[in-house]
mmCIF file of C-alpha atoms in Angstrom:
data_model
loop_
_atom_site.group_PDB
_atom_site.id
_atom_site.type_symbol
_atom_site.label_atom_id
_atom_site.label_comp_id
_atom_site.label_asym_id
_atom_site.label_seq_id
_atom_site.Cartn_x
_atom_site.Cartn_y
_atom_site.Cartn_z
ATOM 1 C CA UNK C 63 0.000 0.000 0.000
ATOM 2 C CA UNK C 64 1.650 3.176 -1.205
ATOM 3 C CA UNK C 65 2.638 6.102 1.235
ATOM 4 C CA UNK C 66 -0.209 8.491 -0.134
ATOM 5 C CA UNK C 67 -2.308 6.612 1.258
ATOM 6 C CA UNK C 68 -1.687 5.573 4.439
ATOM 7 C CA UNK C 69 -0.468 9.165 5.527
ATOM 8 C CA UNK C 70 -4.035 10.797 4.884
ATOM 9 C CA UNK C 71 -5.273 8.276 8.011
ATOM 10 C CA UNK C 72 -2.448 8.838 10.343
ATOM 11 C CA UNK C 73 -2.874 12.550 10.095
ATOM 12 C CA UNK C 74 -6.497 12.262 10.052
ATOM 13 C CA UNK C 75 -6.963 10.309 13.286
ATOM 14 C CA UNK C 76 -3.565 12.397 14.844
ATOM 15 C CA UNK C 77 -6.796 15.724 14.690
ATOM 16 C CA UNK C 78 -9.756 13.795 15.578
ATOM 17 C CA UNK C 79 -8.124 11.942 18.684
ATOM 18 C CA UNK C 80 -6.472 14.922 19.830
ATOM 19 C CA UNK C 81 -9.189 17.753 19.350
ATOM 20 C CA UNK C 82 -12.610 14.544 20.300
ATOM 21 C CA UNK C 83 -10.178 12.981 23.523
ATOM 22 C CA UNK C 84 -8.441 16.246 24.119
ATOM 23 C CA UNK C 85 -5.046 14.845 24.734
ATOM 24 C CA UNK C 86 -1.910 14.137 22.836
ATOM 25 C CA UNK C 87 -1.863 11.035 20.440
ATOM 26 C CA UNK C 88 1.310 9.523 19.336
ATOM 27 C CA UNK C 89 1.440 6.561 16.468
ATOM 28 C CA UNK C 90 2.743 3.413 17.931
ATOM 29 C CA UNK C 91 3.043 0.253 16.161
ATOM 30 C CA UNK C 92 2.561 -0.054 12.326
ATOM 31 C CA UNK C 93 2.382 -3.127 11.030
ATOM 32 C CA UNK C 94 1.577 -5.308 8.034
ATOM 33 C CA UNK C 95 -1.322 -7.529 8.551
ATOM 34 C CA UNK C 96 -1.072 -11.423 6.452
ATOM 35 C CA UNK C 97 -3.048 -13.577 8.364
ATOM 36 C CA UNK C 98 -6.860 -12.837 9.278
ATOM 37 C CA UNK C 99 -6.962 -9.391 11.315
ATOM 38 C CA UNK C 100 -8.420 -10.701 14.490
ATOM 39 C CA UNK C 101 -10.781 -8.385 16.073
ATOM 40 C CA UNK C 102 -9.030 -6.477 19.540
ATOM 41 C CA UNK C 103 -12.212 -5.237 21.054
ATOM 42 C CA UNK C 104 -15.227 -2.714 20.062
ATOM 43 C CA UNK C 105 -14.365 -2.277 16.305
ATOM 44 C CA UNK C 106 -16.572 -0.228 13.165
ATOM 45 C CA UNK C 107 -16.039 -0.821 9.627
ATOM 46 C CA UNK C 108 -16.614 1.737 6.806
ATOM 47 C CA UNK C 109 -16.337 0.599 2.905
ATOM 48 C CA UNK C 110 -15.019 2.919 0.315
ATOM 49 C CA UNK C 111 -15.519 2.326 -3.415
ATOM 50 C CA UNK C 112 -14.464 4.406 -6.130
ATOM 51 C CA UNK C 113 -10.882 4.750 -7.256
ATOM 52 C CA UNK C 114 -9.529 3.432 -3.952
ATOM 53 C CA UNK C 115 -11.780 0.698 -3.207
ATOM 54 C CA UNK C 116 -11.560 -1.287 0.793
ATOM 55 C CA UNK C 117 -12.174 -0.655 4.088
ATOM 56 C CA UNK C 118 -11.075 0.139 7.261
ATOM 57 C CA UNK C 119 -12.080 -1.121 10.721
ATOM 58 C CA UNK C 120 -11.695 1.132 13.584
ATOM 59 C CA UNK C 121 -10.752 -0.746 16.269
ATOM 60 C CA UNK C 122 -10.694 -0.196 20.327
ATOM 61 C CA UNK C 123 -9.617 -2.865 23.378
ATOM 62 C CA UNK C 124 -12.868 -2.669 25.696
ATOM 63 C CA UNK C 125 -11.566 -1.289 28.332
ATOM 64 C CA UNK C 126 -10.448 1.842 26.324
ATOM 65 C CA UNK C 127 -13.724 2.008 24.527
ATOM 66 C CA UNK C 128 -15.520 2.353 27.780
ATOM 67 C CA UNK C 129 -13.151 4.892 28.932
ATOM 68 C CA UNK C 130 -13.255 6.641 25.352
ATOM 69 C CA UNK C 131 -17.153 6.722 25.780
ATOM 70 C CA UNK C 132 -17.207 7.795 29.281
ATOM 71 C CA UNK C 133 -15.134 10.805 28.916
ATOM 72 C CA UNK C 134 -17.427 11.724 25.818
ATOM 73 C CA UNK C 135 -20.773 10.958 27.291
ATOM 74 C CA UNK C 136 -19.839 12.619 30.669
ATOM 75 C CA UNK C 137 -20.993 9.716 32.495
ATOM 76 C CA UNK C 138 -19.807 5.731 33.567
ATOM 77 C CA UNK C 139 -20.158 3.564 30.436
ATOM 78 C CA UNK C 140 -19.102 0.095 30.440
ATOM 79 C CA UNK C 141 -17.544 -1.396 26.719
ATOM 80 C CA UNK C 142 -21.107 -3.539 26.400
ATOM 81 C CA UNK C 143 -23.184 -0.637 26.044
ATOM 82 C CA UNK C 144 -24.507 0.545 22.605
ATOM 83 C CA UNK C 145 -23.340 3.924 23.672
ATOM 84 C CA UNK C 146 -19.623 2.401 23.652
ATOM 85 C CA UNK C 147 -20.178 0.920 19.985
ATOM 86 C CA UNK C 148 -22.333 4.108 18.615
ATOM 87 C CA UNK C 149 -18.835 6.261 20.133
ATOM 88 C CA UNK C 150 -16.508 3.828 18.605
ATOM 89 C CA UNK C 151 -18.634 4.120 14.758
ATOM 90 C CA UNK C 152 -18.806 8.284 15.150
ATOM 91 C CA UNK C 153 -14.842 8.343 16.119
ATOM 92 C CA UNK C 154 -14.826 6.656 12.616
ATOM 93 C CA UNK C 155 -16.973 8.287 10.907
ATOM 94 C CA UNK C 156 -14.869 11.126 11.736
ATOM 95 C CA UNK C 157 -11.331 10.041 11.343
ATOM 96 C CA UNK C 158 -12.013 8.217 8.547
ATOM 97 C CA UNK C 159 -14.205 11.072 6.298
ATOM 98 C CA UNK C 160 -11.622 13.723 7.217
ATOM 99 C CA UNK C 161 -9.157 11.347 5.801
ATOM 100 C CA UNK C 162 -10.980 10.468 2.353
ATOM 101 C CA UNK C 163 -11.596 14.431 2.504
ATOM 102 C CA UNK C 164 -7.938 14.795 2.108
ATOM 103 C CA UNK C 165 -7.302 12.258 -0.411
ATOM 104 C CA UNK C 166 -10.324 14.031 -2.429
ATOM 105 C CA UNK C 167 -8.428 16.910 -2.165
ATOM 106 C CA UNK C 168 -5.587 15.282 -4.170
ATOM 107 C CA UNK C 169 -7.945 14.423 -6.992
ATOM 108 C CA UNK C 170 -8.970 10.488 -5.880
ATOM 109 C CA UNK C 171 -13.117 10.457 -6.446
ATOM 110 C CA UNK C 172 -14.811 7.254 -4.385
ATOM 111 C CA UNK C 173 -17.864 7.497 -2.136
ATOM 112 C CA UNK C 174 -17.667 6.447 1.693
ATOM 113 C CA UNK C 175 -20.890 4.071 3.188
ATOM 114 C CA UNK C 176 -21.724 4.444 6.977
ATOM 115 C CA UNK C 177 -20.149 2.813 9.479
ATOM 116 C CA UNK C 178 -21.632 -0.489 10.776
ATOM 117 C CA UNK C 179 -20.836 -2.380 13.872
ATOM 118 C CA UNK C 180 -18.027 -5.152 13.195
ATOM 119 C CA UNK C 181 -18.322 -7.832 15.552
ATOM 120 C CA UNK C 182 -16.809 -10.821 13.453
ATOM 121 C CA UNK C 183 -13.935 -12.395 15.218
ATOM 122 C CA UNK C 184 -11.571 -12.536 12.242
ATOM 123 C CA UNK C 185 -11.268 -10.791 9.219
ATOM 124 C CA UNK C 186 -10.776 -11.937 5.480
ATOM 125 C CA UNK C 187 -6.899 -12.721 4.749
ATOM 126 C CA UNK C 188 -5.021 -10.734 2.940
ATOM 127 C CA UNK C 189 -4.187 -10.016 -0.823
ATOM 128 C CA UNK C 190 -1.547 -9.607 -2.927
ATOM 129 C CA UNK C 191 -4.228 -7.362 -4.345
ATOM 130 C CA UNK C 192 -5.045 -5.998 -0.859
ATOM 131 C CA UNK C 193 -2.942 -5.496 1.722
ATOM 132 C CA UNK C 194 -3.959 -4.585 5.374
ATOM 133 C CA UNK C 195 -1.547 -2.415 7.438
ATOM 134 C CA UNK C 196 -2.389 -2.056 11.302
ATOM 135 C CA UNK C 197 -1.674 1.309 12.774
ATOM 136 C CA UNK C 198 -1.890 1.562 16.466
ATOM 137 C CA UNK C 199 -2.422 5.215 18.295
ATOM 138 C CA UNK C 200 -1.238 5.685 21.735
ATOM 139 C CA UNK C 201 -3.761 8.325 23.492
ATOM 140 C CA UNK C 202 -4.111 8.981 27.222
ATOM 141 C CA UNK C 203 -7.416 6.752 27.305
ATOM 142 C CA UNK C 204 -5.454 3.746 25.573
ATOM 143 C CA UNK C 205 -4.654 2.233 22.619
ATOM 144 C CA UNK C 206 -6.751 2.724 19.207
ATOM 145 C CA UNK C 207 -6.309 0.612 16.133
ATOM 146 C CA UNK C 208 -6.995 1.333 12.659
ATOM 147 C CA UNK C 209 -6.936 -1.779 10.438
ATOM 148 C CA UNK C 210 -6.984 -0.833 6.519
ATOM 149 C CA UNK C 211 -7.260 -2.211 3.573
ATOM 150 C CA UNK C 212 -6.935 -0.454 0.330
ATOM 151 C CA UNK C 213 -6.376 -1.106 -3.390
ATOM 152 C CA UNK C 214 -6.557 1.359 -6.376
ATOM 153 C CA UNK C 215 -9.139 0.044 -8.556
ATOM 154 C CA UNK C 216 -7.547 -1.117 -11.742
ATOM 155 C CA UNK C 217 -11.035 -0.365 -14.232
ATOM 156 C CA UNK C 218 -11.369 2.895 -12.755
ATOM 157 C CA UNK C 219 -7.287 3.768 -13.188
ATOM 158 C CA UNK C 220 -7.271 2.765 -16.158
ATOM 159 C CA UNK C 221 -10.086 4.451 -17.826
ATOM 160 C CA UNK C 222 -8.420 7.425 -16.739
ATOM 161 C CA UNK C 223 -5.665 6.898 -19.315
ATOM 162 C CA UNK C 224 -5.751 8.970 -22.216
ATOM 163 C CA UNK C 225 -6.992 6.596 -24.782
ATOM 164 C CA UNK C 226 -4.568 6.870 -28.678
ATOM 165 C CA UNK P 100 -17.997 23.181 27.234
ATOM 166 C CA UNK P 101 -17.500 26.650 26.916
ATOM 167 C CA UNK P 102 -20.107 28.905 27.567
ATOM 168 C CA UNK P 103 -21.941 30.940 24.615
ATOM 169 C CA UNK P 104 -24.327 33.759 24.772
ATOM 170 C CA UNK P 105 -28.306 32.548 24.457
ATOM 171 C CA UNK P 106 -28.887 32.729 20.794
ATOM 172 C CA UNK P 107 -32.603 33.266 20.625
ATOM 173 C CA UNK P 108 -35.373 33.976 17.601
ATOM 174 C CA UNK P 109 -36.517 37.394 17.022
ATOM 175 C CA UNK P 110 -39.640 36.586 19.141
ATOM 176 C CA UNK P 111 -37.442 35.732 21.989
ATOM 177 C CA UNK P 112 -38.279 31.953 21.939
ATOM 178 C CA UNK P 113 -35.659 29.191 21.270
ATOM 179 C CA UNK P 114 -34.376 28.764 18.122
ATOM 180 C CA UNK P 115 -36.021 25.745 17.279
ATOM 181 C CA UNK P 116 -33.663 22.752 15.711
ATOM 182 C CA UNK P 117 -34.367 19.414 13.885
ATOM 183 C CA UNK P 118 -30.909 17.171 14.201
ATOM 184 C CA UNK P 119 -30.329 14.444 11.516
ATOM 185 C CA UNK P 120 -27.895 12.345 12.084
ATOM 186 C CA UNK P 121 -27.220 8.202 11.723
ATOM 187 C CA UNK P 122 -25.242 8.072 15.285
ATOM 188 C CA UNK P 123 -27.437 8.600 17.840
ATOM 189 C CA UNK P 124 -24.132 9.787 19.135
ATOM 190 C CA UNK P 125 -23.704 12.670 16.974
ATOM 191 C CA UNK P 126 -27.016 13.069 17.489
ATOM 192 C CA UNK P 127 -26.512 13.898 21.150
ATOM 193 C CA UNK P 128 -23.517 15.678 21.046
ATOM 194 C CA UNK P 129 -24.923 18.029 18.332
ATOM 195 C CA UNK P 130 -28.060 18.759 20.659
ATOM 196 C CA UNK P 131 -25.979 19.371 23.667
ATOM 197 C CA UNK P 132 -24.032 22.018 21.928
ATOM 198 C CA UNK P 133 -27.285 23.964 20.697
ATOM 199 C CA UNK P 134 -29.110 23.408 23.740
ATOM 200 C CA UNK P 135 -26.028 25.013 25.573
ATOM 201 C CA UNK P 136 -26.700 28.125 22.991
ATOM 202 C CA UNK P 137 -30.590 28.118 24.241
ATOM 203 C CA UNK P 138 -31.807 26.033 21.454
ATOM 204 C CA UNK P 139 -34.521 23.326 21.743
ATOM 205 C CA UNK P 140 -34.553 20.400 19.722
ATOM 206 C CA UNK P 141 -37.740 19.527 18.130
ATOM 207 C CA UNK P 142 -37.064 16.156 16.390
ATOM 208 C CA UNK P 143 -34.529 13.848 15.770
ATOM 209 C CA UNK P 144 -34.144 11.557 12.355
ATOM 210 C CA UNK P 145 -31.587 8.644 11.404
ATOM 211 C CA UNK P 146 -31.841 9.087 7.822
ATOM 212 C CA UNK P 147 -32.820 11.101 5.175
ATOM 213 C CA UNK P 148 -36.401 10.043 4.698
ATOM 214 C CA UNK P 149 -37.437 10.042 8.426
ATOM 215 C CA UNK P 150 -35.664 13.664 8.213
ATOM 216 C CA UNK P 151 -38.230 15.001 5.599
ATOM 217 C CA UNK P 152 -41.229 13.779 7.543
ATOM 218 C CA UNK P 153 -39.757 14.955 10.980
ATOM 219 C CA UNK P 154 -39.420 18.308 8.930
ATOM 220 C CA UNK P 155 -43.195 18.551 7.917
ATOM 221 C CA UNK P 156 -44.279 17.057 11.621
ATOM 222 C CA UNK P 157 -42.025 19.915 13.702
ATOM 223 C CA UNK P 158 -41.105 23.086 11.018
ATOM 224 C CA UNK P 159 -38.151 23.527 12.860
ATOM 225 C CA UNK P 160 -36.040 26.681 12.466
ATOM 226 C CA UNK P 161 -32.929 24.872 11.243
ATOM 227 C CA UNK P 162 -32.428 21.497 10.565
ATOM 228 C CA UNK P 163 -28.667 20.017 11.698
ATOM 229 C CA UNK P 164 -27.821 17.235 8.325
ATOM 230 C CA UNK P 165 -25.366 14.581 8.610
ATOM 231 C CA UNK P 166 -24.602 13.979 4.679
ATOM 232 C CA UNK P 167 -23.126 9.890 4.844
ATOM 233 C CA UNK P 168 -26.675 8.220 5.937
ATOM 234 C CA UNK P 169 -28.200 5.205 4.859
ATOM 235 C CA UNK P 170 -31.385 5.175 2.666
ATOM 236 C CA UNK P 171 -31.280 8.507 1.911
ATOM 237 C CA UNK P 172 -28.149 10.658 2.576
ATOM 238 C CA UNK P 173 -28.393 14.532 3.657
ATOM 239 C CA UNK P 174 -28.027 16.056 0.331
ATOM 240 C CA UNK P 175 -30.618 14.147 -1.183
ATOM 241 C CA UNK P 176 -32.782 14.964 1.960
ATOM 242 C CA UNK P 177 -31.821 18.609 1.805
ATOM 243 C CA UNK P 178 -32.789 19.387 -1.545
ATOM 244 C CA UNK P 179 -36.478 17.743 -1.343
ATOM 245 C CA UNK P 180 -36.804 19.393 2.185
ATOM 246 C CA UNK P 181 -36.180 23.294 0.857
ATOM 247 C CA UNK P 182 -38.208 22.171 -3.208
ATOM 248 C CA UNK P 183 -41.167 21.694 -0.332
ATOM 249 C CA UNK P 184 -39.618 24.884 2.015
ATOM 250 C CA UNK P 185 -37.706 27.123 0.120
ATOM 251 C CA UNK P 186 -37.399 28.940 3.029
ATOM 252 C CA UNK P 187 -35.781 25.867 4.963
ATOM 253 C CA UNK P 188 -32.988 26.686 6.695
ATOM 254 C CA UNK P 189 -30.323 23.606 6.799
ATOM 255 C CA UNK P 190 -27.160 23.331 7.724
ATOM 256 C CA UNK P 191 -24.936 20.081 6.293
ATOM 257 C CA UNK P 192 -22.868 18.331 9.343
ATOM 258 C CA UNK P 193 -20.405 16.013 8.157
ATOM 259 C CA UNK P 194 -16.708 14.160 8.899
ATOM 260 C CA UNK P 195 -16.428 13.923 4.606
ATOM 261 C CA UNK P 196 -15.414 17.748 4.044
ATOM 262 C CA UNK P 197 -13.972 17.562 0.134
ATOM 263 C CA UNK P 198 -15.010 20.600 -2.177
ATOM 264 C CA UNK P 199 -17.774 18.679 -4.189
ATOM 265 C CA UNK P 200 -19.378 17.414 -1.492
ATOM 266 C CA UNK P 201 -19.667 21.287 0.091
ATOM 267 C CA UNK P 202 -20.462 22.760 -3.510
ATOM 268 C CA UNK P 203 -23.504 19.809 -3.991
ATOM 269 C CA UNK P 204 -24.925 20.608 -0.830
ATOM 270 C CA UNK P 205 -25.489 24.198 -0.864
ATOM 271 C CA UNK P 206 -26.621 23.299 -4.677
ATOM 272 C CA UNK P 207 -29.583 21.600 -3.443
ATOM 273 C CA UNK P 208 -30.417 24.245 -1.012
ATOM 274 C CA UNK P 209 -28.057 23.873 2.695
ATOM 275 C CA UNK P 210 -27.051 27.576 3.716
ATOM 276 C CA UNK P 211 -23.994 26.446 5.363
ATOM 277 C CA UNK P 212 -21.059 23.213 6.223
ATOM 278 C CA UNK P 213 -20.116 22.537 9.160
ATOM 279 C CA UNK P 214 -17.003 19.669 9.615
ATOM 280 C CA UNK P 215 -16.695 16.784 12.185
ATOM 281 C CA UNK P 216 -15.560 16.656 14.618
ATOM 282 C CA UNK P 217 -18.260 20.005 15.609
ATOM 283 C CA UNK P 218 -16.434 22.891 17.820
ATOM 284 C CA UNK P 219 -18.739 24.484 19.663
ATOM 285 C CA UNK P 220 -17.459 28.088 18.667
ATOM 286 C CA UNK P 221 -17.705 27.081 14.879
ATOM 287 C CA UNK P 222 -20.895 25.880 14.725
ATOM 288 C CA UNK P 223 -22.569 28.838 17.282
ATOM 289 C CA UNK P 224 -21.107 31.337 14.250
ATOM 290 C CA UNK P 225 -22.582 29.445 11.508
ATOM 291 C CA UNK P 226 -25.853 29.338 13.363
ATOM 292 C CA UNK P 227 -25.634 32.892 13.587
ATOM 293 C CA UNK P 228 -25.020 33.967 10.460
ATOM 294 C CA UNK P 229 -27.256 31.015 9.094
ATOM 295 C CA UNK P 230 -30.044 32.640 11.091
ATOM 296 C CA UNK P 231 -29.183 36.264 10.361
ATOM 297 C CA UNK P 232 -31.667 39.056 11.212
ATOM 298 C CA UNK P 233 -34.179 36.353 12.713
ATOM 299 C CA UNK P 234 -32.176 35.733 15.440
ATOM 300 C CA UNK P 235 -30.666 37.628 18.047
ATOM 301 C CA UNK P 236 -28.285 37.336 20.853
ATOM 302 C CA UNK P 237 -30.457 36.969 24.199
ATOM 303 C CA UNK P 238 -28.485 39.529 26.455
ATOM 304 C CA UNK P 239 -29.001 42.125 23.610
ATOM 305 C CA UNK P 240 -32.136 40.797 23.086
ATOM 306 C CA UNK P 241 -33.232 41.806 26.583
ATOM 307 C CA UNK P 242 -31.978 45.332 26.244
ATOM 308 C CA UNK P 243 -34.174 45.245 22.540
ATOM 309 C CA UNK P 244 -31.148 45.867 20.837
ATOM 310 C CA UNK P 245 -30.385 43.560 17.586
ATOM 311 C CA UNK P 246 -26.919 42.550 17.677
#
């Protein structure tokens, strides 16, 4: 998965942490996901299709969703709750449509779904075609991890070739 | 949250809001924020089709429009709410920011954008200037002075 983008995400979810949690968020651990991404807690997926076409999962260890929630609901919320999941999808929403906002901005075109609930264990493997890369986000609250996986769609790409 | 002056209508009642939104989430956080500027929310929606009959059921003073909804997303919702209410005041909410999606929107008929995450401080301007001389701020409004 090239550079341009990956760095759209990491800058994207650097803002929304920091202003939404209100504390500083450094990037931990990046790493290249081959076998089925195995689910670490409360997670979200969002699908994008268009000339990037994947998805990325949004993913938080319970007890940092609860905390995540609590501190954003202003009251005790435990990582069960639908208020914990519903915070977990919006901190998506968010990170994840400022990000295709930027790579709009550099002339990619694709339209982003809502975010569902993603409460499968495992993932799908994978690709040559697709690669997954695992960022992890250190905040005061705990870790955050943003699974994605992203191709350039070939059709698309290539119908954007001048044609002689 | 900081504190804002009471943003009020002419008539010195609550601006009256309708918040549309897919994350009950948002939802909240979006109706904290305008209650905290003395607003009073009037209706809620999850998508775009509840959102135009929560419109016609409340006639709300401004409607608050997530864009990214399922069934029928906020532009597509905004533009059949103001061909009914041309006077429909509505004001796109959304984390997907890019140029087309801003231009589209006010298109169809939103006044304003406002970006995800919400500030508090951005989105009591917009509502300001969204509401213009229909709204005023409550201390001057107690005086009788319009801002």
């Amino acid at each position: 998965m090239k550079m341009e983008l990956i760095q759209p995400f990491i800058n994207a979810a650097d803002a929304v942490l920091g202003e939404t949690l209100q504390c500083p968020t450094r990037i931990g651990d990046v790493t290249m996901e081959e076998e089925a991404y195995r689910r670490k807690g409360v997670a979200s997926l969002v699908t994008i299709k268009g000339d990037i076409e994947g998805r990325i999962i949004f993913d938080i260890d319970p007890p940092t969703a609860a905390r995540v929630a609590s501190y954003l609901a202003g009251s005790p919320v435990s990582a069960d709750q639908d208020v914990a999941q519903e915070t977990v999808c919006e901190l998506a929403n968010m990170v994840i449509g400022s990000a295709v906002t930027s790579l709009n901005d550099q002339g990619f075109r694709f339209k982003i779904f809502p975010p569902s609930a993603h409460s499968a264990e495992e993932g799908e493997k994978s690709s040559e075609d697709q690669e997954a890369l695992v960022m992890c986000f250190d905040t005061d609250n705990g870790h955050v991890f943003m699974n994605i996986a992203m191709r350039y769609n070939r059709r698309r790409r290539d119908d954007r070739r001048p044609h002689v | 949250m900081d504190q804002f002056p009471l943003i009020v209508r002419k008539d010195r009642k609550p601006i009256r809001y309708l918040v549309v939104d897919d994350s009950v989430f948002a939802r909240k956080n979006v109706a904290k924020m305008v209650e905290s500027f003395g607003g009073e929310i009037v209706g809620e929606a999850g998508d775009g089709c509840t959102a135009i009959t929560e419109y016609d059921r409340t006639t709300p003073d401004m409607v608050l429009m997530d864009i990214t909804m399922p069934q029928m997303e906020g532009i597509e919702a905004a533009e059949r709410i103001v061909r009914a209410h041309p006077d429909a005041r509505i004001v796109m909410v959304s984390s997907v920011g890019y140029q087309e999606n801003i231009v589209a929107a006010l298109q169809k008929g939103a006044r304003h954008f406002v970006q995800k995450p919400v500030k508090a401080e951005i989105l009591y301007e917009v509502i300001k200037y969204v509401m213009g001389d229909d709204a005023v701020i409550a201390a001057a409004a107690v005086q009788g002075v319009n801002p």
